[in-house]
């Protein structure tokens, strides 16, 4: 019998949903995502709890599966997972799998499920050989992970562990040599390369690495040589300058309050010829007006009036007190007094008198108007009474 055209059978909207679906329908999207993240199959982030701080049996069960089987089987499984990650260049993940493989080889053999404490029967000799092979592979592959992450110290540690298990592992020598090269430990890099090539003399990567090490050593040797030559040149120049000053009777001293003269310094025209012309940084002080002029290179053959001639007139001297004939120049003596510096005397003659000292590599002149010279000298003496 057919139903009337205006009547319909029970619709999906009115039909009762299964309990599980009804529970899903009652939750928001965020609540559903949170619920799914508690299930190992759908996890997007690792949560050891059930989401509420309790245990997560599903996750614990999946973790336990990773350790099902013999020690060899568990370690090999982790090693294969590590290899897959390494092929994908996921170095951190690969390292963690190799960590787990190595750790699992240190675990005791599993007991029977009945808890009797009777060890599972294994072929100890065969398993020991396999375990050693897996451990060796994990150490040398973990060394690669460290190498890619530039953890060079860890590379050498893992290579050492590899070679303790198998002294003929060429990869370990190659990776250790690469790490040593990166650290500029060239003797160690050479040694690792040499040992590796003694095992496999035709190994192309080791040969290429040996060439790189040799090139790096050549470069470092050239840098060291250049530095030594530079240092020797500086020493020779200093000794020549000291000889030049001594032969001229010029006194110098240094204090702990040396001014910053940048690249201005006492120098010889020819750095290794003590008889060549000396020049000095010099400062002209105008103490009565708190002004100064700096002369980067004042030759021992030059006279003060030659410099005053191009410096005068002074832009701030509104009273026109500073003229060639209207000023006197003074220099402090080695004992704290003053001497008049002749404007027509060469600097070399003034400094060679032995009465003054060049302090901190700088020659100092005090320039004052003649009319106020006595006033300034009296003030200078008062300020320098000890």
Short mmCIF file of C-alpha atoms in Angstrom, two decimals:
data_model
loop_
_atom_site.label_atom_id
_atom_site.label_comp_id
_atom_site.label_asym_id
_atom_site.label_seq_id
_atom_site.Cartn_x
_atom_site.Cartn_y
_atom_site.Cartn_z
CA UNK A 1 0.00 0.00 0.00
CA UNK A 2 1.31 3.39 -0.98
CA UNK A 3 1.39 6.40 1.23
CA UNK A 4 -0.58 9.52 0.38
CA UNK A 5 1.43 11.97 -1.73
CA UNK A 6 1.53 14.58 1.04
CA UNK A 7 2.98 12.21 3.62
CA UNK A 8 6.57 10.97 3.89
CA UNK A 9 8.40 8.26 5.73
CA UNK A 10 10.58 8.97 8.85
CA UNK A 11 13.29 11.54 7.87
CA UNK A 12 16.99 11.52 8.90
CA UNK A 13 16.33 14.64 10.89
CA UNK A 14 13.74 12.97 13.05
CA UNK A 15 15.50 9.60 13.37
CA UNK A 16 17.46 8.96 16.56
CA UNK A 17 21.26 9.08 16.10
CA UNK A 18 23.58 6.40 17.44
CA UNK A 19 24.90 7.38 20.91
CA UNK A 20 28.49 7.99 19.64
CA UNK A 21 27.29 10.26 16.81
CA UNK A 22 24.92 12.12 19.07
CA UNK A 23 27.81 12.83 21.43
CA UNK A 24 29.92 14.16 18.52
CA UNK A 25 27.08 16.37 17.27
CA UNK A 26 26.76 17.98 20.68
CA UNK A 27 30.43 19.22 20.69
CA UNK A 28 32.00 22.26 19.10
CA UNK A 29 34.80 22.02 16.50
CA UNK A 30 37.41 23.07 19.09
CA UNK A 31 36.16 20.43 21.53
CA UNK A 32 36.33 17.78 18.79
CA UNK A 33 39.92 18.73 17.87
CA UNK A 34 40.92 18.59 21.52
CA UNK A 35 39.31 15.18 21.86
CA UNK A 36 41.05 13.86 18.72
CA UNK A 37 44.46 15.05 19.93
CA UNK A 38 44.08 12.63 22.86
CA UNK A 39 43.96 9.74 20.36
CA UNK A 40 47.43 8.57 19.18
CA UNK A 41 46.25 8.13 15.57
CA UNK A 42 45.13 11.78 15.25
CA UNK A 43 47.70 13.50 17.50
CA UNK A 44 49.18 16.74 16.17
CA UNK A 45 51.18 17.33 19.37
CA UNK A 46 52.49 14.82 21.89
CA UNK A 47 50.46 14.73 25.11
CA UNK A 48 51.39 12.03 27.63
CA UNK A 49 48.14 12.63 29.55
CA UNK A 50 44.52 12.06 28.64
CA UNK A 51 44.05 15.79 28.28
CA UNK A 52 42.88 16.07 31.84
CA UNK A 53 46.15 15.24 33.60
CA UNK A 54 45.49 11.50 33.85
CA UNK A 55 47.04 8.58 32.00
CA UNK A 56 46.63 8.06 28.26
CA UNK A 57 46.42 4.28 27.82
CA UNK A 58 46.24 4.51 24.03
CA UNK A 59 49.46 6.44 23.78
CA UNK A 60 51.21 4.21 26.30
CA UNK A 61 50.14 1.18 24.27
CA UNK A 62 51.61 2.65 21.09
CA UNK A 63 54.85 3.49 22.89
CA UNK A 64 55.07 -0.06 24.17
CA UNK A 65 54.70 -1.40 20.63
CA UNK A 66 57.97 0.29 19.70
CA UNK A 67 59.74 -1.90 22.26
CA UNK A 68 58.05 -5.17 21.29
CA UNK A 69 60.44 -7.93 20.28
CA UNK A 70 64.02 -8.79 21.08
CA UNK A 71 66.68 -6.20 21.83
CA UNK A 72 68.06 -6.62 18.30
CA UNK A 73 64.61 -6.18 16.74
CA UNK A 74 63.82 -3.06 18.76
CA UNK A 75 67.17 -1.45 18.06
CA UNK A 76 67.03 -2.31 14.36
CA UNK A 77 63.55 -0.80 14.11
CA UNK A 78 64.76 2.47 15.64
CA UNK A 79 67.83 2.42 13.38
CA UNK A 80 65.71 2.03 10.25
CA UNK A 81 63.46 4.91 11.37
CA UNK A 82 66.59 6.99 11.93
CA UNK A 83 67.85 6.13 8.44
CA UNK A 84 64.55 7.23 6.88
CA UNK A 85 64.74 10.57 8.67
CA UNK A 86 68.38 11.00 7.67
CA UNK A 87 67.52 10.38 4.02
CA UNK A 88 64.90 13.12 4.37
CA UNK A 89 67.55 15.36 6.02
CA UNK A 90 65.48 15.47 9.22
CA UNK A 91 68.65 15.42 11.29
CA UNK A 92 67.20 16.08 14.75
CA UNK A 93 64.56 13.35 14.36
CA UNK A 94 67.14 10.95 12.97
CA UNK A 95 69.46 11.62 15.91
CA UNK A 96 66.64 10.87 18.38
CA UNK A 97 65.92 7.54 16.71
CA UNK A 98 69.61 6.60 16.85
CA UNK A 99 69.60 7.63 20.53
CA UNK A 100 66.72 5.24 21.18
CA UNK A 101 68.41 2.44 19.25
CA UNK A 102 71.59 2.78 21.31
CA UNK A 103 69.61 3.01 24.55
CA UNK A 104 67.56 -0.08 23.71
CA UNK A 105 70.74 -2.12 23.25
CA UNK A 106 71.57 -1.44 26.90
CA UNK A 107 68.23 -2.77 28.14
CA UNK A 108 67.99 -6.25 29.71
CA UNK A 109 66.49 -9.08 27.66
CA UNK A 110 62.68 -9.32 27.99
CA UNK A 111 61.09 -11.85 30.38
CA UNK A 112 58.25 -14.24 29.55
CA UNK A 113 54.80 -12.67 29.80
CA UNK A 114 53.84 -14.95 32.69
CA UNK A 115 56.36 -13.12 34.90
CA UNK A 116 58.27 -16.27 35.74
CA UNK A 117 61.55 -14.44 35.35
CA UNK A 118 62.86 -16.98 32.87
CA UNK A 119 64.76 -15.21 30.09
CA UNK A 120 63.63 -15.69 26.51
CA UNK A 121 65.89 -18.11 24.73
CA UNK A 122 68.15 -16.28 22.29
CA UNK A 123 71.21 -17.15 20.26
CA UNK A 124 73.58 -15.01 22.28
CA UNK A 125 76.49 -15.22 19.87
CA UNK A 126 74.39 -14.26 16.82
CA UNK A 127 72.54 -11.52 18.69
CA UNK A 128 75.76 -10.10 20.14
CA UNK A 129 77.19 -9.79 16.63
CA UNK A 130 74.04 -8.12 15.32
CA UNK A 131 73.87 -5.78 18.30
CA UNK A 132 77.45 -4.69 17.70
CA UNK A 133 76.71 -4.03 14.02
CA UNK A 134 73.60 -1.99 14.86
CA UNK A 135 75.40 -0.03 17.56
CA UNK A 136 78.27 0.76 15.20
CA UNK A 137 75.87 1.93 12.47
CA UNK A 138 73.91 4.08 14.92
CA UNK A 139 77.02 5.79 16.28
CA UNK A 140 78.47 6.57 12.86
CA UNK A 141 75.09 7.74 11.53
CA UNK A 142 74.45 9.85 14.62
CA UNK A 143 77.87 11.42 13.97
CA UNK A 144 76.50 12.49 10.57
CA UNK A 145 73.49 14.12 12.28
CA UNK A 146 75.84 16.03 14.60
CA UNK A 147 77.99 17.01 11.62
CA UNK A 148 75.00 18.48 9.79
CA UNK A 149 73.99 20.36 12.96
CA UNK A 150 77.60 21.59 13.39
CA UNK A 151 77.94 19.89 16.79
CA UNK A 152 81.55 19.01 16.02
CA UNK A 153 82.57 17.85 19.50
CA UNK A 154 79.72 15.33 19.49
CA UNK A 155 80.79 14.18 16.01
CA UNK A 156 84.21 13.20 17.34
CA UNK A 157 82.72 11.50 20.38
CA UNK A 158 80.43 9.33 18.24
CA UNK A 159 83.23 8.56 15.78
CA UNK A 160 85.43 7.46 18.68
CA UNK A 161 82.62 5.16 19.89
CA UNK A 162 82.29 3.77 16.37
CA UNK A 163 86.01 3.04 16.08
CA UNK A 164 86.07 1.31 19.46
CA UNK A 165 83.54 -1.11 17.99
CA UNK A 166 85.20 -1.30 14.58
CA UNK A 167 88.67 0.25 14.11
CA UNK A 168 88.27 -0.10 10.33
CA UNK A 169 85.15 2.03 9.91
CA UNK A 170 86.20 4.45 7.15
CA UNK A 171 83.07 6.62 7.52
CA UNK A 172 84.04 7.34 11.11
CA UNK A 173 87.49 8.53 10.04
CA UNK A 174 85.96 10.68 7.30
CA UNK A 175 83.39 12.32 9.59
CA UNK A 176 85.91 12.85 12.37
CA UNK A 177 88.36 14.44 9.91
CA UNK A 178 85.58 16.71 8.59
CA UNK A 179 84.70 17.87 12.11
CA UNK A 180 88.36 18.50 12.95
CA UNK A 181 88.77 20.53 9.76
CA UNK A 182 85.76 22.65 10.71
CA UNK A 183 87.38 23.28 14.12
CA UNK A 184 90.76 24.06 12.48
CA UNK A 185 92.28 21.10 14.34
CA UNK A 186 94.37 20.30 11.32
CA UNK A 187 96.86 17.79 12.80
CA UNK A 188 93.92 15.72 14.07
CA UNK A 189 92.16 16.05 10.70
CA UNK A 190 95.30 14.90 8.87
CA UNK A 191 95.67 11.94 11.25
CA UNK A 192 92.05 10.82 10.75
CA UNK A 193 92.37 11.13 6.96
CA UNK A 194 95.66 9.22 6.92
CA UNK A 195 94.20 6.39 9.03
CA UNK A 196 91.13 6.18 6.83
CA UNK A 197 93.19 6.05 3.63
CA UNK A 198 95.44 3.37 5.12
CA UNK A 199 92.30 1.21 5.23
CA UNK A 200 90.84 2.30 1.87
CA UNK A 201 93.52 4.01 -0.22
CA UNK A 202 91.12 4.68 -3.11
CA UNK A 203 88.38 6.33 -1.05
CA UNK A 204 87.40 9.39 -3.12
CA UNK A 205 85.70 11.42 -0.31
CA UNK A 206 88.74 10.97 1.94
CA UNK A 207 91.09 12.01 -0.87
CA UNK A 208 89.03 15.13 -1.57
CA UNK A 209 88.97 15.94 2.14
CA UNK A 210 92.73 15.45 2.35
CA UNK A 211 93.14 18.06 -0.41
CA UNK A 212 90.90 20.50 1.49
CA UNK A 213 92.90 20.00 4.68
CA UNK A 214 96.14 20.59 2.81
CA UNK A 215 94.78 23.80 1.26
CA UNK A 216 93.58 25.02 4.64
CA UNK A 217 96.99 24.29 6.17
CA UNK A 218 98.72 26.22 3.37
CA UNK A 219 96.42 29.20 3.95
CA UNK A 220 96.94 29.17 7.73
CA UNK A 221 100.71 28.87 7.28
CA UNK A 222 100.66 31.91 5.00
CA UNK A 223 98.61 33.90 7.53
CA UNK A 224 100.96 32.95 10.37
CA UNK A 225 103.98 33.84 8.25
CA UNK A 226 102.51 37.22 7.31
CA UNK A 227 101.68 37.95 10.95
CA UNK A 228 105.18 37.05 12.07
CA UNK A 229 106.72 39.20 9.37
CA UNK A 230 104.44 42.08 10.33
CA UNK A 231 105.32 41.72 14.01
CA UNK A 232 109.02 41.52 13.19
CA UNK A 233 108.74 44.64 11.04
CA UNK A 234 107.00 46.50 13.89
CA UNK A 235 109.72 45.40 16.33
CA UNK A 236 112.45 46.52 13.93
CA UNK A 237 110.76 49.87 13.35
CA UNK A 238 110.39 50.46 17.08
CA UNK A 239 114.05 49.59 17.67
CA UNK A 240 115.13 51.90 14.83
CA UNK A 241 112.99 54.76 16.17
CA UNK A 242 114.41 54.28 19.69
CA UNK A 243 117.92 54.39 18.25
CA UNK A 244 117.11 57.56 16.28
CA UNK A 245 115.77 59.35 19.39
CA UNK A 246 118.70 58.24 21.54
CA UNK A 247 121.30 59.30 18.99
CA UNK A 248 119.74 62.77 18.86
CA UNK A 249 119.53 63.10 22.64
CA UNK A 250 115.74 63.44 22.58
CA UNK A 251 114.03 62.42 25.82
CA UNK A 252 110.60 60.75 25.88
CA UNK A 253 108.24 59.40 28.50
CA UNK A 254 104.81 57.81 28.63
CA UNK A 255 102.03 58.25 31.16
CA UNK A 256 98.75 56.50 31.84
CA UNK A 257 96.86 59.55 30.54
CA UNK A 258 98.01 59.52 26.93
CA UNK A 259 95.71 61.44 24.56
CA UNK A 260 94.12 59.73 21.57
CA UNK A 261 96.23 60.85 18.61
CA UNK A 262 94.60 58.35 16.21
CA UNK A 263 97.24 57.58 13.56
CA UNK A 264 99.52 60.53 14.41
CA UNK A 265 102.79 59.29 15.87
CA UNK A 266 106.52 59.96 16.10
CA UNK A 267 107.98 58.50 12.93
CA UNK A 268 111.03 58.37 10.71
CA UNK A 269 110.78 59.30 7.06
CA UNK A 270 112.29 55.88 6.35
CA UNK A 271 111.11 53.55 9.10
CA UNK A 272 114.26 51.41 9.12
CA UNK A 273 116.80 54.21 8.67
CA UNK A 274 117.64 55.97 11.98
CA UNK A 275 119.38 58.79 10.11
CA UNK A 276 116.26 59.77 8.13
CA UNK A 277 114.18 62.78 9.16
CA UNK A 278 112.06 62.54 12.32
CA UNK A 279 108.64 64.11 12.64
CA UNK A 280 106.46 64.57 15.73
CA UNK A 281 102.78 65.21 16.42
CA UNK A 282 102.62 68.67 18.07
CA UNK A 283 100.02 70.84 19.72
CA UNK A 284 100.06 74.63 20.01
CA UNK A 285 98.27 75.61 23.21
CA UNK A 286 96.88 79.11 23.75
CA UNK A 287 96.34 78.86 27.54
CA UNK A 288 95.05 82.41 28.02
CA UNK A 289 92.17 81.73 25.66
CA UNK A 290 91.67 77.95 26.16
CA UNK A 291 92.28 77.28 22.46
CA UNK A 292 94.65 74.99 20.56
CA UNK A 293 95.89 73.88 17.14
CA UNK A 294 97.07 70.37 16.29
CA UNK A 295 99.95 69.68 13.91
CA UNK A 296 100.00 66.06 12.79
CA UNK A 297 103.64 66.00 11.60
CA UNK A 298 106.17 68.62 12.79
CA UNK A 299 109.54 67.82 11.17
CA UNK A 300 112.69 68.03 13.25
CA UNK A 301 114.07 70.33 10.52
CA UNK A 302 111.19 72.78 10.71
CA UNK A 303 110.95 75.87 12.89
CA UNK A 304 108.00 77.04 14.94
CA UNK A 305 107.62 80.27 12.98
CA UNK A 306 107.03 78.24 9.79
CA UNK A 307 103.89 76.78 11.35
CA UNK A 308 102.78 80.02 13.00
CA UNK A 309 103.08 81.71 9.64
CA UNK A 310 100.28 79.64 8.08
CA UNK A 311 98.22 79.35 11.27
CA UNK A 312 98.04 83.09 12.02
CA UNK A 313 95.82 85.06 12.07
CA UNK A 314 93.67 83.05 14.48
CA UNK A 315 89.94 83.22 13.70
CA UNK A 316 88.97 83.76 17.34
CA UNK A 317 91.64 86.45 18.04
CA UNK A 318 89.41 89.53 17.83
CA UNK A 319 91.97 91.69 19.68
CA UNK A 320 94.70 90.73 17.21
CA UNK A 321 97.10 89.77 20.05
CA UNK A 322 98.50 86.73 18.24
CA UNK A 323 100.96 87.84 15.58
CA UNK A 324 104.33 86.48 14.60
CA UNK A 325 106.18 89.23 16.47
CA UNK A 326 103.58 89.60 19.22
CA UNK A 327 103.83 86.14 20.83
CA UNK A 328 106.30 84.02 22.78
CA UNK A 329 106.41 80.21 22.89
CA UNK A 330 107.28 78.16 25.96
CA UNK A 331 107.81 74.45 26.64
CA UNK A 332 107.70 72.56 29.92
CA UNK A 333 111.02 71.11 31.09
CA UNK A 334 111.63 67.59 32.30
CA UNK A 335 111.77 68.90 35.91
CA UNK A 336 108.50 70.81 35.71
CA UNK A 337 109.77 74.28 34.81
CA UNK A 338 109.55 76.34 31.60
CA UNK A 339 111.96 77.28 28.84
CA UNK A 340 111.41 79.73 26.02
CA UNK A 341 111.23 77.98 22.67
CA UNK A 342 112.93 80.01 20.01
CA UNK A 343 110.59 80.49 17.09
CA UNK A 344 113.53 80.42 14.69
CA UNK A 345 115.14 77.27 16.13
CA UNK A 346 114.53 73.90 14.52
CA UNK A 347 112.44 71.47 16.52
CA UNK A 348 115.29 68.96 16.47
CA UNK A 349 117.63 71.45 18.14
CA UNK A 350 115.08 72.34 20.83
CA UNK A 351 114.31 68.69 21.65
CA UNK A 352 117.95 67.66 21.41
CA UNK A 353 118.90 70.12 24.16
CA UNK A 354 117.88 67.49 26.70
CA UNK A 355 115.91 70.03 28.73
CA UNK A 356 112.44 68.98 27.56
CA UNK A 357 110.67 65.64 27.23
CA UNK A 358 108.26 64.49 24.59
CA UNK A 359 105.42 63.15 26.71
CA UNK A 360 103.09 60.47 25.34
CA UNK A 361 104.46 61.05 21.84
CA UNK A 362 103.23 64.66 21.66
CA UNK A 363 105.30 67.88 21.53
CA UNK A 364 103.60 70.74 23.40
CA UNK A 365 104.10 74.49 22.88
CA UNK A 366 102.44 77.16 25.02
CA UNK A 367 101.89 80.26 22.90
CA UNK A 368 101.06 83.51 24.75
CA UNK A 369 101.06 87.20 23.80
CA UNK A 370 104.31 88.92 24.84
CA UNK A 371 102.39 91.55 26.80
CA UNK A 372 100.89 88.88 29.06
CA UNK A 373 103.81 86.42 29.16
CA UNK A 374 104.99 87.33 32.67
CA UNK A 375 101.43 87.13 33.98
CA UNK A 376 101.02 83.64 32.55
CA UNK A 377 104.44 82.44 33.77
CA UNK A 378 103.66 83.49 37.35
CA UNK A 379 100.32 81.74 37.18
CA UNK A 380 101.99 78.59 35.76
CA UNK A 381 104.51 78.51 38.64
CA UNK A 382 101.76 78.86 41.24
CA UNK A 383 99.80 76.00 39.71
CA UNK A 384 102.85 73.73 39.54
CA UNK A 385 104.23 74.28 43.06
CA UNK A 386 104.51 70.84 44.69
#
